[in-house]
Structures are given as structure tokens and as C-alpha cells.
PDB file of C-alpha atoms in Angstrom:
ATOM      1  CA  UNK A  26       0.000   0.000   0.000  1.00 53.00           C
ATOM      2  CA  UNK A  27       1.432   3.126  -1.182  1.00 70.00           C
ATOM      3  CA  UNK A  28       1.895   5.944   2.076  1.00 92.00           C
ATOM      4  CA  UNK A  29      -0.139   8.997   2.119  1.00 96.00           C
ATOM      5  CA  UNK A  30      -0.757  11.913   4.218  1.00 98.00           C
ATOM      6  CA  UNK A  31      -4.215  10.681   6.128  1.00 98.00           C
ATOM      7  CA  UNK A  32      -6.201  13.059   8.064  1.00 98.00           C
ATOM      8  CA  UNK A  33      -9.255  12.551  10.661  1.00 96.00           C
ATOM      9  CA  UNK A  34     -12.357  14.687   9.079  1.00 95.00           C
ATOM     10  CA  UNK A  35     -15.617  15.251  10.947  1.00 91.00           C
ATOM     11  CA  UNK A  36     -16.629  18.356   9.984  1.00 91.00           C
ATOM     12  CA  UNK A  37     -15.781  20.646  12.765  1.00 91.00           C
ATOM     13  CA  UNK A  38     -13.116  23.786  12.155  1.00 92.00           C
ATOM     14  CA  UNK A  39     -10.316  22.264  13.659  1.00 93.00           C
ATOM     15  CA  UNK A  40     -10.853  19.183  10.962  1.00 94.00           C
ATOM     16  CA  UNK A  41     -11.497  21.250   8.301  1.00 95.00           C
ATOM     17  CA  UNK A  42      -8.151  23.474   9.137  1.00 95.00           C
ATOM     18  CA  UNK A  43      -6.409  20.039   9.501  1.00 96.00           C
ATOM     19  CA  UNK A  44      -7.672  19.430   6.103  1.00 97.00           C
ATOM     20  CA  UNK A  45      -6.629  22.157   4.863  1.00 97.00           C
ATOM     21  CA  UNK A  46      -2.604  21.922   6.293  1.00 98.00           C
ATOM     22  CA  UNK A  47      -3.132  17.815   5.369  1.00 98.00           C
ATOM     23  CA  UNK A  48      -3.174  19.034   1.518  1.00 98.00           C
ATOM     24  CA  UNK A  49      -0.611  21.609   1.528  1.00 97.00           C
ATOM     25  CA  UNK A  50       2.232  18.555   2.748  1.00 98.00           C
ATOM     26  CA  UNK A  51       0.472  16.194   0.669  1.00 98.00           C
ATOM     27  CA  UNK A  52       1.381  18.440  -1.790  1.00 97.00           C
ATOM     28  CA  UNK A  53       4.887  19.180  -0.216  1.00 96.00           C
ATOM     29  CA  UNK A  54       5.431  15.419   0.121  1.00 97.00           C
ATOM     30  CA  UNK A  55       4.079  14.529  -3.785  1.00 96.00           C
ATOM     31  CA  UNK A  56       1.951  11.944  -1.735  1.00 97.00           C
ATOM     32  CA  UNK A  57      -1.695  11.317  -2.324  1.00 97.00           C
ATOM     33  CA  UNK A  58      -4.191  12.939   0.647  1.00 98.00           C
ATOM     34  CA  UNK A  59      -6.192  10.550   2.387  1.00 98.00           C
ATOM     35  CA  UNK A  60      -9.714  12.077   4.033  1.00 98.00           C
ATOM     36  CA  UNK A  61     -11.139   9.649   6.804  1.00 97.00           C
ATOM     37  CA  UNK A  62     -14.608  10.577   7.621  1.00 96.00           C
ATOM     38  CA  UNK A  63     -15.373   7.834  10.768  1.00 93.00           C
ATOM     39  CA  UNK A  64     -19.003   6.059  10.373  1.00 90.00           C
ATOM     40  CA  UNK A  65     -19.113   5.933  14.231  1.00 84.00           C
ATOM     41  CA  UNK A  66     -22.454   3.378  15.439  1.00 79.00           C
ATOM     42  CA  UNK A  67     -23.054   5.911  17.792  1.00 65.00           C
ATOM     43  CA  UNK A  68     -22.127   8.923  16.870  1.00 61.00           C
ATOM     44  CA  UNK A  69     -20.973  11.312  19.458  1.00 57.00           C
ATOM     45  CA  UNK A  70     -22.641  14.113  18.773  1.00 53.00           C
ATOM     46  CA  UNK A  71     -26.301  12.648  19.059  1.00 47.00           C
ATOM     47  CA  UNK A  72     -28.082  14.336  22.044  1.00 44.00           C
ATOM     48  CA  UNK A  73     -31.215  12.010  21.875  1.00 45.00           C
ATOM     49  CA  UNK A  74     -30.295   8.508  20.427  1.00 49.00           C
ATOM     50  CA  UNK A  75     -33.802   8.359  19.819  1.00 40.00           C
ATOM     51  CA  UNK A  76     -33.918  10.490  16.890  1.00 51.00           C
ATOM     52  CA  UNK A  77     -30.692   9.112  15.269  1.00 62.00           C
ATOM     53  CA  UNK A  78     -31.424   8.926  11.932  1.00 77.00           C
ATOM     54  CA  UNK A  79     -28.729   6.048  10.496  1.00 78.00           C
ATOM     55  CA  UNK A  80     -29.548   6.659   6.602  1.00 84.00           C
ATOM     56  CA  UNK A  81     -29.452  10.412   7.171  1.00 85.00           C
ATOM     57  CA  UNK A  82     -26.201   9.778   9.136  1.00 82.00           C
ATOM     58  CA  UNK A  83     -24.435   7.812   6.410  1.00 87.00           C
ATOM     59  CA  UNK A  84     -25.828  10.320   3.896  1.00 90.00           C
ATOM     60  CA  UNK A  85     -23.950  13.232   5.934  1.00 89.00           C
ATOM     61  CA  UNK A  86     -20.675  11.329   6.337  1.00 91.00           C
ATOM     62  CA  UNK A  87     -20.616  10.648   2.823  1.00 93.00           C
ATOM     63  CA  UNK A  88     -21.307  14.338   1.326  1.00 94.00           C
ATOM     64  CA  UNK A  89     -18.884  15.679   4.147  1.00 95.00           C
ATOM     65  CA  UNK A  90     -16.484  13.398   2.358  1.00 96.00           C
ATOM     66  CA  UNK A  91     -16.833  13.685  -1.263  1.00 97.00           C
ATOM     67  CA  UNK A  92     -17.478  17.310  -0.613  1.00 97.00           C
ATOM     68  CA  UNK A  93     -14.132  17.941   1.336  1.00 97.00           C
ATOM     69  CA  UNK A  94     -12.275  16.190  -1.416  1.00 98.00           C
ATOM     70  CA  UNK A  95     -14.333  18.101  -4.075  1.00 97.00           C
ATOM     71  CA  UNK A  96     -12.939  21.815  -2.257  1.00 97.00           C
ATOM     72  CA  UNK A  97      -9.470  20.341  -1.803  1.00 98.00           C
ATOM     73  CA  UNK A  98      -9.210  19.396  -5.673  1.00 97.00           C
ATOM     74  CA  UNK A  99     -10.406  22.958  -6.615  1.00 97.00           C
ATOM     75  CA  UNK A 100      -7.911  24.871  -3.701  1.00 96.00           C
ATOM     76  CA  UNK A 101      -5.013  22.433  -4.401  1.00 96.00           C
ATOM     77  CA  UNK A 102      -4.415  21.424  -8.184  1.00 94.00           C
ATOM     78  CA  UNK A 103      -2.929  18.655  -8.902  1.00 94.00           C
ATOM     79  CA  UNK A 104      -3.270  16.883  -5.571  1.00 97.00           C
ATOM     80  CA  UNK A 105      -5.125  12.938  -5.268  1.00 97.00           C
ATOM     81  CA  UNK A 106      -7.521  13.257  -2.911  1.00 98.00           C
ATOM     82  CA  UNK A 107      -8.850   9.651  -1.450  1.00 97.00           C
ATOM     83  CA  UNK A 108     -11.697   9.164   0.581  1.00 97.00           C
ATOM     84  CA  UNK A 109     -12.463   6.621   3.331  1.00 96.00           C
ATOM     85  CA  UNK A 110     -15.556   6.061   5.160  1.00 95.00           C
ATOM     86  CA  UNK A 111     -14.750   3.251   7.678  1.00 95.00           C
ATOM     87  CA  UNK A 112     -16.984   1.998  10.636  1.00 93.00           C
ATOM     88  CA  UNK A 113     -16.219   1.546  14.275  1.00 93.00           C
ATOM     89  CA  UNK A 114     -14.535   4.096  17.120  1.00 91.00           C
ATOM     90  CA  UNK A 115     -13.060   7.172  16.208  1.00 91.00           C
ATOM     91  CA  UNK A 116     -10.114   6.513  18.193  1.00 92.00           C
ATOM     92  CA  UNK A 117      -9.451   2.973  16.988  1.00 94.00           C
ATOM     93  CA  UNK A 118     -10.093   3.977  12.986  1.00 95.00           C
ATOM     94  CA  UNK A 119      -7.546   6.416  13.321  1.00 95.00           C
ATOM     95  CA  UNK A 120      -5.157   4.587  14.871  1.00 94.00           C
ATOM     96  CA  UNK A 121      -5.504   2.062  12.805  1.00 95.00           C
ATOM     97  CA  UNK A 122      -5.509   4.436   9.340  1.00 95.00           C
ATOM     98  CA  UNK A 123      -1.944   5.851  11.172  1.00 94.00           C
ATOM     99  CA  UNK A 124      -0.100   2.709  10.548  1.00 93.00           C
ATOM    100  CA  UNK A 125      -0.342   3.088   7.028  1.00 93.00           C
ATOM    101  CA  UNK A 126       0.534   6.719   6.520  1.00 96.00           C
ATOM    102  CA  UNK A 127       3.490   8.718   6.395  1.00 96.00           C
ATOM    103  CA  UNK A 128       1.781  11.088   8.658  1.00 96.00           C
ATOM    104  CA  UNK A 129      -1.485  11.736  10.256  1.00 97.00           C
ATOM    105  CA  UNK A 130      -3.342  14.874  10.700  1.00 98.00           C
ATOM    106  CA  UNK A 131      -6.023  15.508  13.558  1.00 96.00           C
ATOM    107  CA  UNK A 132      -7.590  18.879  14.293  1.00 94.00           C
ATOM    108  CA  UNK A 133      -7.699  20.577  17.721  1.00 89.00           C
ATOM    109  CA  UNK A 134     -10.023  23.146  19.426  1.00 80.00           C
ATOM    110  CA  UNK A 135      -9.043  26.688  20.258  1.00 65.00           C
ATOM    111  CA  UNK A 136      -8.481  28.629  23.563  1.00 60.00           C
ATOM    112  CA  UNK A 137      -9.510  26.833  26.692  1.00 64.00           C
ATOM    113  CA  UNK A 138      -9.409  27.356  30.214  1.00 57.00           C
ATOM    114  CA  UNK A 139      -5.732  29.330  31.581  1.00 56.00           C
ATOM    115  CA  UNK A 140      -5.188  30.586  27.794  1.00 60.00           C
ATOM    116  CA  UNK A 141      -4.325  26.788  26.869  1.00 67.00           C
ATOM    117  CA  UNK A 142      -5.782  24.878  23.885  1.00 68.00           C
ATOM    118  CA  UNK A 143      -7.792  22.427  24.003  1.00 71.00           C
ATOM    119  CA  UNK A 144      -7.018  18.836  23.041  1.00 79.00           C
ATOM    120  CA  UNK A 145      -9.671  16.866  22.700  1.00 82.00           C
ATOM    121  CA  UNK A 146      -9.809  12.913  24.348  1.00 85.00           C
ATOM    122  CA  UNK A 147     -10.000  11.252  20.462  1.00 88.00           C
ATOM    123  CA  UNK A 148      -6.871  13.228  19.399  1.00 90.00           C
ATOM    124  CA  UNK A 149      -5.103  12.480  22.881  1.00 89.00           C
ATOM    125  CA  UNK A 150      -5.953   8.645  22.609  1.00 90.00           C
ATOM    126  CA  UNK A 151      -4.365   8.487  19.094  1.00 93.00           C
ATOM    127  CA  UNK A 152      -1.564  10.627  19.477  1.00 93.00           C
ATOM    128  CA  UNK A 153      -0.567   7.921  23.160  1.00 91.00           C
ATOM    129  CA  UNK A 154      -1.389   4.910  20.443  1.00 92.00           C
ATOM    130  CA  UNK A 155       0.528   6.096  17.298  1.00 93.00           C
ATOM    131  CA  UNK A 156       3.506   4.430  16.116  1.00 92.00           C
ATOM    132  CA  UNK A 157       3.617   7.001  13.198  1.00 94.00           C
ATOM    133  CA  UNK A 158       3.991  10.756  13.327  1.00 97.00           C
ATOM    134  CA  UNK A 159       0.563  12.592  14.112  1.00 97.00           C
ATOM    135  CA  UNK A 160       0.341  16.704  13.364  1.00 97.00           C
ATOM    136  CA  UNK A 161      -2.106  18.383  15.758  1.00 96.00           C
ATOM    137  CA  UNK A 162      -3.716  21.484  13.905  1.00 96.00           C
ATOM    138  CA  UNK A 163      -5.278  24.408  15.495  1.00 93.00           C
ATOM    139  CA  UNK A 164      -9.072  25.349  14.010  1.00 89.00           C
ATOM    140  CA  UNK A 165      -7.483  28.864  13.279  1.00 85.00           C
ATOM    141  CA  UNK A 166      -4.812  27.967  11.493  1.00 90.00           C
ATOM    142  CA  UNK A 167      -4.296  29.304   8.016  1.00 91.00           C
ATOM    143  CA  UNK A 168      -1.579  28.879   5.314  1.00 93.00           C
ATOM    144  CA  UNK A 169       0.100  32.470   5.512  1.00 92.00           C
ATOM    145  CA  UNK A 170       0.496  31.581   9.236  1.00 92.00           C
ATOM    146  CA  UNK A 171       3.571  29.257   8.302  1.00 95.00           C
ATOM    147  CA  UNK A 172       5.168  32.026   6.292  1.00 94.00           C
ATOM    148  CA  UNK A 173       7.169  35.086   7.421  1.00 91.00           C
ATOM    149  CA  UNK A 174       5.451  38.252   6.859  1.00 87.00           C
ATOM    150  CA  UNK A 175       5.554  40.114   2.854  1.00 75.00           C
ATOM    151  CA  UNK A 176       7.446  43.200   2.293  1.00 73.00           C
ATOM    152  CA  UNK A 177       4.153  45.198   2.683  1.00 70.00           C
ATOM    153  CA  UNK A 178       4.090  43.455   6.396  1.00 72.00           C
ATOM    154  CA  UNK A 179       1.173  41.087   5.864  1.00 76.00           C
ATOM    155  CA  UNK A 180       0.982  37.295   5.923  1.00 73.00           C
ATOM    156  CA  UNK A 181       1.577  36.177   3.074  1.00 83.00           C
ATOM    157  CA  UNK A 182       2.145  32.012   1.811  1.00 86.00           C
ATOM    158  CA  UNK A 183       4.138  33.582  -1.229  1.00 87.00           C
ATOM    159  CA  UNK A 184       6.692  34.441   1.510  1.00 91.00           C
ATOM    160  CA  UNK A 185       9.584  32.083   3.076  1.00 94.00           C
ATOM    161  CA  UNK A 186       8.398  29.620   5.519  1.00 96.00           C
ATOM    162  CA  UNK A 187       8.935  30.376   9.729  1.00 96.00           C
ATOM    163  CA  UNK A 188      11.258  28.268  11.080  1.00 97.00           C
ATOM    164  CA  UNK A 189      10.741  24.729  12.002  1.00 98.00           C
ATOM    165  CA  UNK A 190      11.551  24.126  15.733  1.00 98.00           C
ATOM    166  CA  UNK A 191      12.407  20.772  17.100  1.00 98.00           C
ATOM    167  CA  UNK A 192      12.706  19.570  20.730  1.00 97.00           C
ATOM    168  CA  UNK A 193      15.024  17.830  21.503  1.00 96.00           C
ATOM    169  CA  UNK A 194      16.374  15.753  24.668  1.00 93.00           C
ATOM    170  CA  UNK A 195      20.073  15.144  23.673  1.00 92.00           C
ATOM    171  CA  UNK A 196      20.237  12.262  26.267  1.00 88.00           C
ATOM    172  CA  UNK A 197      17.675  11.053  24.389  1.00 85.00           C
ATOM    173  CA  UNK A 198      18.724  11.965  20.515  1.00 88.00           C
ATOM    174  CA  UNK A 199      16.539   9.223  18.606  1.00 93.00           C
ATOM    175  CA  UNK A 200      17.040   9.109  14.575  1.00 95.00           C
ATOM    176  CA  UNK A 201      13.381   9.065  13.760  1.00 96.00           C
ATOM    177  CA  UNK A 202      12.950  12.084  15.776  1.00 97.00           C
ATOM    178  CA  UNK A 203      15.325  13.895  13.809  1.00 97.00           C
ATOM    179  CA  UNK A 204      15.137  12.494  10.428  1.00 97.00           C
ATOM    180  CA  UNK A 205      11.540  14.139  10.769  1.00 98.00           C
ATOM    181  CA  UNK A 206      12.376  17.416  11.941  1.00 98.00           C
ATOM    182  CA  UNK A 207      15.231  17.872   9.446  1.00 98.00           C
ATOM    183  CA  UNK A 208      13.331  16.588   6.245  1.00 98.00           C
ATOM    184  CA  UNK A 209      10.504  18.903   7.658  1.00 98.00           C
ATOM    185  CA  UNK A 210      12.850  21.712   7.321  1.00 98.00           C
ATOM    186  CA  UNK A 211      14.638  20.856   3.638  1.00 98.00           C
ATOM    187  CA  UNK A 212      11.118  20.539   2.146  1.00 98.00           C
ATOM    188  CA  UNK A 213       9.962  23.801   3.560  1.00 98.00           C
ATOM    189  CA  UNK A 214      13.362  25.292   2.216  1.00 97.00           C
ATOM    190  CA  UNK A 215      13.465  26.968   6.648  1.00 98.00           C
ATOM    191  CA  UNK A 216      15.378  27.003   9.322  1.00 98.00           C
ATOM    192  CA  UNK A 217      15.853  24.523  11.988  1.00 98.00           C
ATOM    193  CA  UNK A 218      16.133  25.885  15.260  1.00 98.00           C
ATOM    194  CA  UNK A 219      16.652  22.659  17.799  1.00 98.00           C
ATOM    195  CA  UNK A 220      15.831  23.405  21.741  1.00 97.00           C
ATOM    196  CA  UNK A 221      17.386  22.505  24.005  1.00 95.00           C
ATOM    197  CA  UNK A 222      16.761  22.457  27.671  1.00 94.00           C
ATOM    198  CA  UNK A 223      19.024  21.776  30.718  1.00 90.00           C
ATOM    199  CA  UNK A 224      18.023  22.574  34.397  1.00 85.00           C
ATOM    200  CA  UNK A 225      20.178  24.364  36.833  1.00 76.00           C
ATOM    201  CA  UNK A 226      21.585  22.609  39.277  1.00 70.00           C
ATOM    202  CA  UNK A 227      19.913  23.558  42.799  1.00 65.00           C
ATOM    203  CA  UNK A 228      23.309  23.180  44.506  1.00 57.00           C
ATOM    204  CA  UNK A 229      24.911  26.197  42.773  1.00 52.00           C
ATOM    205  CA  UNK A 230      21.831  28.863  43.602  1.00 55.00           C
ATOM    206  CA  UNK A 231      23.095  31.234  45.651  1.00 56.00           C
ATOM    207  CA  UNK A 232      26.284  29.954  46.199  1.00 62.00           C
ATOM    208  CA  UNK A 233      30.084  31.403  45.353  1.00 61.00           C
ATOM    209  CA  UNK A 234      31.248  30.312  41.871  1.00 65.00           C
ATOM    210  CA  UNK A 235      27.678  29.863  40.606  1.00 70.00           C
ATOM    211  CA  UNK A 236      28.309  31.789  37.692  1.00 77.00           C
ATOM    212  CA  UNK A 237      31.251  30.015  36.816  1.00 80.00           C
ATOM    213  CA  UNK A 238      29.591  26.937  37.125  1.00 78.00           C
ATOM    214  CA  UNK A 239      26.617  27.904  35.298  1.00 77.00           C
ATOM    215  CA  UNK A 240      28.948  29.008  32.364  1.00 84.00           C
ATOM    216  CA  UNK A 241      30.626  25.841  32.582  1.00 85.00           C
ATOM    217  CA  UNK A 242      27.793  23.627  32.215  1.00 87.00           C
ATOM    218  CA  UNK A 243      25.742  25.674  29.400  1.00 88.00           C
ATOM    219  CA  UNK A 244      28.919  25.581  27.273  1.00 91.00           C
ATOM    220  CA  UNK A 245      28.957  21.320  27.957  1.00 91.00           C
ATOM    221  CA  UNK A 246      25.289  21.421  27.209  1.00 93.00           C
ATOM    222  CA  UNK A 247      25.660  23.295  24.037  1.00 94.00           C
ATOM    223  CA  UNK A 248      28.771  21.065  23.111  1.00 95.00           C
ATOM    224  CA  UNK A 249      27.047  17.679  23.621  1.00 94.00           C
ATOM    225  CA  UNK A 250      23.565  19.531  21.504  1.00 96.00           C
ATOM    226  CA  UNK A 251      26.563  20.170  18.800  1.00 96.00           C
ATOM    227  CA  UNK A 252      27.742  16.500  18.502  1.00 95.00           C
ATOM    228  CA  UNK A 253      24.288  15.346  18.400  1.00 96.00           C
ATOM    229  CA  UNK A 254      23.481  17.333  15.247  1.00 97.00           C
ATOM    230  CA  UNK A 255      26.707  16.853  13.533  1.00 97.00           C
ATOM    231  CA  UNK A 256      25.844  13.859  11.798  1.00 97.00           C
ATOM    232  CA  UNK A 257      22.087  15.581  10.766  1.00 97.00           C
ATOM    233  CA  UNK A 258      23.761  18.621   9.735  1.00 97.00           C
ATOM    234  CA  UNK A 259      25.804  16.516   7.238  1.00 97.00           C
ATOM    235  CA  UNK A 260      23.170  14.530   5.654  1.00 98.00           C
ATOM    236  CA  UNK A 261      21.069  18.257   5.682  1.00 98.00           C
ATOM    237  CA  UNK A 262      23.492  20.377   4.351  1.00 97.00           C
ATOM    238  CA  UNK A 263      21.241  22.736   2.532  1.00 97.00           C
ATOM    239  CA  UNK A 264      18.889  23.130   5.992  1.00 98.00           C
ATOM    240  CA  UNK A 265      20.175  26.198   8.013  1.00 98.00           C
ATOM    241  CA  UNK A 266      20.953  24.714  11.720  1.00 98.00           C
ATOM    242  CA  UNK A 267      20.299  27.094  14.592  1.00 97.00           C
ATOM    243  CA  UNK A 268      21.148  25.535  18.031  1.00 97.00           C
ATOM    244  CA  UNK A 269      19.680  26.824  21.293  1.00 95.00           C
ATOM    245  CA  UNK A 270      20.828  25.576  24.529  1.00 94.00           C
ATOM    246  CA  UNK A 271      19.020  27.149  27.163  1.00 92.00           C
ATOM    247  CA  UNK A 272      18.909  26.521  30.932  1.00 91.00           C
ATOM    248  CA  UNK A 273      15.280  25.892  32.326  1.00 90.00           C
ATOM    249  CA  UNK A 274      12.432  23.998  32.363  1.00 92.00           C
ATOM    250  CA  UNK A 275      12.536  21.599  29.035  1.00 93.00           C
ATOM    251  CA  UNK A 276       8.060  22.421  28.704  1.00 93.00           C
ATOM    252  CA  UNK A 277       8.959  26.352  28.660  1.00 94.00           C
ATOM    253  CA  UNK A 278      11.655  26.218  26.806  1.00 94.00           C
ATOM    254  CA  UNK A 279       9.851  24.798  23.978  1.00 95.00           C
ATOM    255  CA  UNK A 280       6.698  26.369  24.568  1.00 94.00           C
ATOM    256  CA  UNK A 281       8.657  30.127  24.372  1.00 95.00           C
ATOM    257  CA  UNK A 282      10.697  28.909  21.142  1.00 94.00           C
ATOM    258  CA  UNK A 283       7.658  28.436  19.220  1.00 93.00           C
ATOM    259  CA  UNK A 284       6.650  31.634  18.780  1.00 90.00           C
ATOM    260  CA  UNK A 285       7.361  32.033  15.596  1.00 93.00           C
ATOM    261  CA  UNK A 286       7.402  29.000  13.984  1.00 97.00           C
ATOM    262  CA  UNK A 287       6.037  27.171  11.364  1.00 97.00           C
ATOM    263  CA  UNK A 288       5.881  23.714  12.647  1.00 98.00           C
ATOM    264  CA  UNK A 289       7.228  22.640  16.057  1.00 98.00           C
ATOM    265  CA  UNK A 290       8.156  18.837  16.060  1.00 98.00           C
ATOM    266  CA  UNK A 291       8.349  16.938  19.943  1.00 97.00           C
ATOM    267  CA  UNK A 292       8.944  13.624  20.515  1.00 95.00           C
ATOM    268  CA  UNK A 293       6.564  10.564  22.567  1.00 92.00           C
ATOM    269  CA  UNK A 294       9.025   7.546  23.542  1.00 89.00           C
ATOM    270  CA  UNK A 295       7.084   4.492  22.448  1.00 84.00           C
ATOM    271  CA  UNK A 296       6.108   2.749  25.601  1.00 72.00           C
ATOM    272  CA  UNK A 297       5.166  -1.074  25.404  1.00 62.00           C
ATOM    273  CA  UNK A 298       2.586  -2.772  27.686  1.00 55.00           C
ATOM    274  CA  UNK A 299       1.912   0.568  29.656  1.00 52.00           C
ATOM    275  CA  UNK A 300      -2.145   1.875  30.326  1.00 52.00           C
ATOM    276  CA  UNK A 301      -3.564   5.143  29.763  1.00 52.00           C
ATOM    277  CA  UNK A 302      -2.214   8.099  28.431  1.00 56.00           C
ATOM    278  CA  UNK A 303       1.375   8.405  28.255  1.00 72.00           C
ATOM    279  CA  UNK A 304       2.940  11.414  25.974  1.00 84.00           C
ATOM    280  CA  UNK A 305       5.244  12.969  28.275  1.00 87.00           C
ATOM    281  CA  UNK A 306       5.186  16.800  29.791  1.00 90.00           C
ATOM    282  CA  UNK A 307       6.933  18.373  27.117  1.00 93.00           C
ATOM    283  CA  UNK A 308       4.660  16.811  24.736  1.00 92.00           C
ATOM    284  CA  UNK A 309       1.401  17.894  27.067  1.00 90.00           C
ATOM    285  CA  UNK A 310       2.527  21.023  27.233  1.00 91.00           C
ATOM    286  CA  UNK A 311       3.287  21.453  23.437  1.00 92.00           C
ATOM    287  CA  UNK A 312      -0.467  20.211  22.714  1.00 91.00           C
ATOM    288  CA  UNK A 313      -1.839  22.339  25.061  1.00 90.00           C
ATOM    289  CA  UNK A 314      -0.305  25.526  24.775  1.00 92.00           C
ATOM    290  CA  UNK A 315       1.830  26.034  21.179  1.00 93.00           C
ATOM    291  CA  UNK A 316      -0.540  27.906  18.682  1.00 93.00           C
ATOM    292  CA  UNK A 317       1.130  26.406  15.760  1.00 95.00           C
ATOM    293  CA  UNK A 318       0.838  22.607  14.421  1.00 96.00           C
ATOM    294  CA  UNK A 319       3.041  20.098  16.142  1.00 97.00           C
ATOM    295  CA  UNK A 320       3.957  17.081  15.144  1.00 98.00           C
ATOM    296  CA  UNK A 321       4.396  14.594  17.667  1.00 97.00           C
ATOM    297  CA  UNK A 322       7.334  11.513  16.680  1.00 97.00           C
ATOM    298  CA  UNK A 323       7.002   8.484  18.455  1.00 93.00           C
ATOM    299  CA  UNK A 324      10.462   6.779  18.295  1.00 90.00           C
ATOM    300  CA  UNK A 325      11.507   4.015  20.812  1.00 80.00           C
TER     301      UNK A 325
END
């Protein structure tokens, strides 16, 4: 089965953005787009199971599908749309449709509670499950987002991409992790700024020689984030590499160097025969509170 960029479509804005951001690296990718509109037998949104209407129900799935593909063709030529219409659990179908794309794209609701986004339990529950990258996409977001700002100072997608920001635990540096991040870059023809977090050692707060050993340990950290990206930086020689090693919590590090980027790529360590919902705290916090898409890499 030939890969494709899938993405999880059930007509709300964040889908529909998702969509959207799905057929632009489809397009990025030359893969084919894959729309999955879930049949669910109950379908979530049914207040009064008593009026569910099944044919009516299939009938909407099926227009939301061929519709969607039908918009995408016109916005995007030259793209293959495909459209699925499988049965069973949200959660499960798009797990399942994961494992045979290159990448899967889920949308996710705007501001919640504390001025953090919010995630919604289907997207959590794949994103835990997937073996394959997943992109979270915010209902706002819009192409000229992911592109620096035109001469005249508006957004503009005729303009160079943002920068892609990856983050990275260097004690940690998996492959897949950064073979993602750094083709992510190359295609987008940006920059790839890689975070870095290290935390400051409680024993030197306050103490004398706590600069000096603050200095000393932010130029190992920035040495070791060096060797890590050597290698990446050879195979990537075209992508521009900017390296920030910063001292602080790993979550706000990340969270602050996203600002302006186009895409933020995290990482989720693949954990076998664990229960519930495991995606780490960087990763929570990049879900919950970065504006722009993230892609989330599960590696082992």
C-alpha cells in the first residue's frame, strides 16, 4: 500500500483546518491525501439517540467526504484526494488508518481554560497509540500563518516559511525524531532551530562560583547539543541549523521557542505494555499551549 498523508475529518473547524494543512504537505510530500470521515455506530454528537437517523447519518458522512475532497481538488491542483468512510470508534479507525501513513493529521479546538488549547480525548488517545507521526492542527490555522510576513508586512504564503523548531532531549537523541524534523525543514526550504533544555543545578543557587559553574555547564550542554546534530547537519546540508541551549524547564523552553514557527516537532518515547495516556510533559505542554501545528514523533 502506497503511504499517504491521512487526516481525521468530521466536519468541525479544527478538521477542516487540519484538512486544509493535510493538503498543503500532501502536496509538499508529492503523496496522495487521504480524508477519513469515521461512520461511528453511535455517533458522538447525538443528544437524543432516539432520533438518530442512520440513513441520514451515512448520507452526511458521505457528502462531508466527497465534498471535502471536491474543495481540496479545486484549492489544491494537482493533488489525489482519497476518501475513506470506515466503521467503528473514532479513536481505533484512526489509529488504525496511522499505521499506514506517512503522517497523520487531527484537528484541535481553540483557547480553553488558563489561555491553553484544548485537546480533545480522540486526538489524545491516538496521538498515546501512534507508532507514526501525528500533526495536531489548530481550528485557526491558516496557510500564511507558516510564512514570514511580505514586504508590505502582511501574511503572506508567497513568503519564506517560519522556522521549524524541534525539541530535543540530547540524552535522548533518537534518529526518527530527527530524520523528521530535518526533512521537515529541507522541504519547507526553513530554518531549523533545535531546543534545548538543561536545568540548573539547585546546589549552585546562591552559592560562590555559581556563575562560573553555570557558564561551565551551558557551554557542555551546548557542546554535547553540537555533537548530536553533527551527523544531521551533514546529511542536511542545505537546511540552516540554529542551536539553542538554554537553561530551564525543558516544557517552557519549547513552549517560548515556538513563537514564531512554522511547525514545532516533539517527541513521545514508544512505551510497550503501559495503560492510559502516556505522551510525556513536554509533549502535554506542546499540545496544550503552542498555537502552531506540532507534530508529535514516536520513536523508541
Amino acid at each position: 500500500m502506497s503511504a499517504t498523508v491521512t487526516v481525521g475529518l468530521d466536519g468541525s473547524p479544527e478538521s477542516r483546518a487540519a484538512a486544509e494543512w493535510a493538503a498543503r504537505e500532501a502536496l509538499l510530500r508529492a503523496l496522495p491525501l487521504k480524508i477519513v470521515c469515521v461512520r461511528e455506530p453511535a455517533p458522538r454528537f447525538v443528544a437524543q439517540p432516539l432520533l438518530f437517523d442512520p440513513e441520514a447519518y451515512q448520507q452526511w458522512v458521505e457528502r462531508l467526504a466527497h465534498e471535502s475532497a471536491e474543495g481540496i481538488r479545486l484549492r489544491h491542483p494537482g493533488i489525489t484526494v482519497i476518501t475513506e468512510q470506515p466503521t467503528g470508534t473514532v479513536a481505533d479507525v484512526l489509529n488504525e488508518a496511522a499505521g499506514f501513513a506517512e503522517l497523520l493529521v487531527l484537528g484541535s479546538q481553540g483557547l480553553g481554560g488558563l489561555g491553553g488549547f484544548v485537546v480533545g480525548s480522540v486526538s489524545l488517545a491516538v496521538v498515546a497509540r501512534a507508532e507514526r507521526p501525528v500533526v495536531l492542527v489548530r481550528a485557526a490555522e491558516q496557510a500564511a500563518d507558516e510564512h514570514r510576513t511580505a514586504q508590505a508586512g502582511v501574511p503572506s504564503a508567497e513568503a519564506p516559511f517560519r522556522p521549524v523548531v524541534l525539541g530535543l532531549d540530547i540524552d535522548h537523541a533518537d534518529d526518527t525524531l530527527l530524520e523528521f524534523a530535518f526533512d521537515a525543514a529541507a522541504r519547507r526550504k526553513a530554518a531549523l532551530r533545535v531546543v534545548h533544555a538543561w536545568p540548573e543545578p539547585p546546589a549552585s543557587r546562591g552559592r560562590r562560583g555559581a556563575a562560573e559553574l553555570h557558564d561551565s555547564l551551558e557551554r557542555g550542554q551546548a557542546a554535547l547539543l553540537s555533537k548530536s546534530l553533527r551527523p544531521w547537519r551533514q546529511k542536511f546540508p542545505d537546511v540552516e541549523v540554529i542551536e539553542a541551549s538554554r537553561c530551564g524547564s525543558a516544557s517552557q523552553v519549547v513552549v517560548d521557542d515556538a513563537r514564531d514557527a512554522s511547525l514545532v516537532v516533539v517527541g513521545r518515547r514508544i512505551r510497550t505494555g503501559s495503560f492510559g495516556t502516556h505522551i510525556g510533559h513536554v509533549t502535554h505542554a506542546a499540545l496544550h499551549h503552542i498555537a502552531v501545528p506540532v507534530a508529535v514523533v514516536a520513536h523508541g
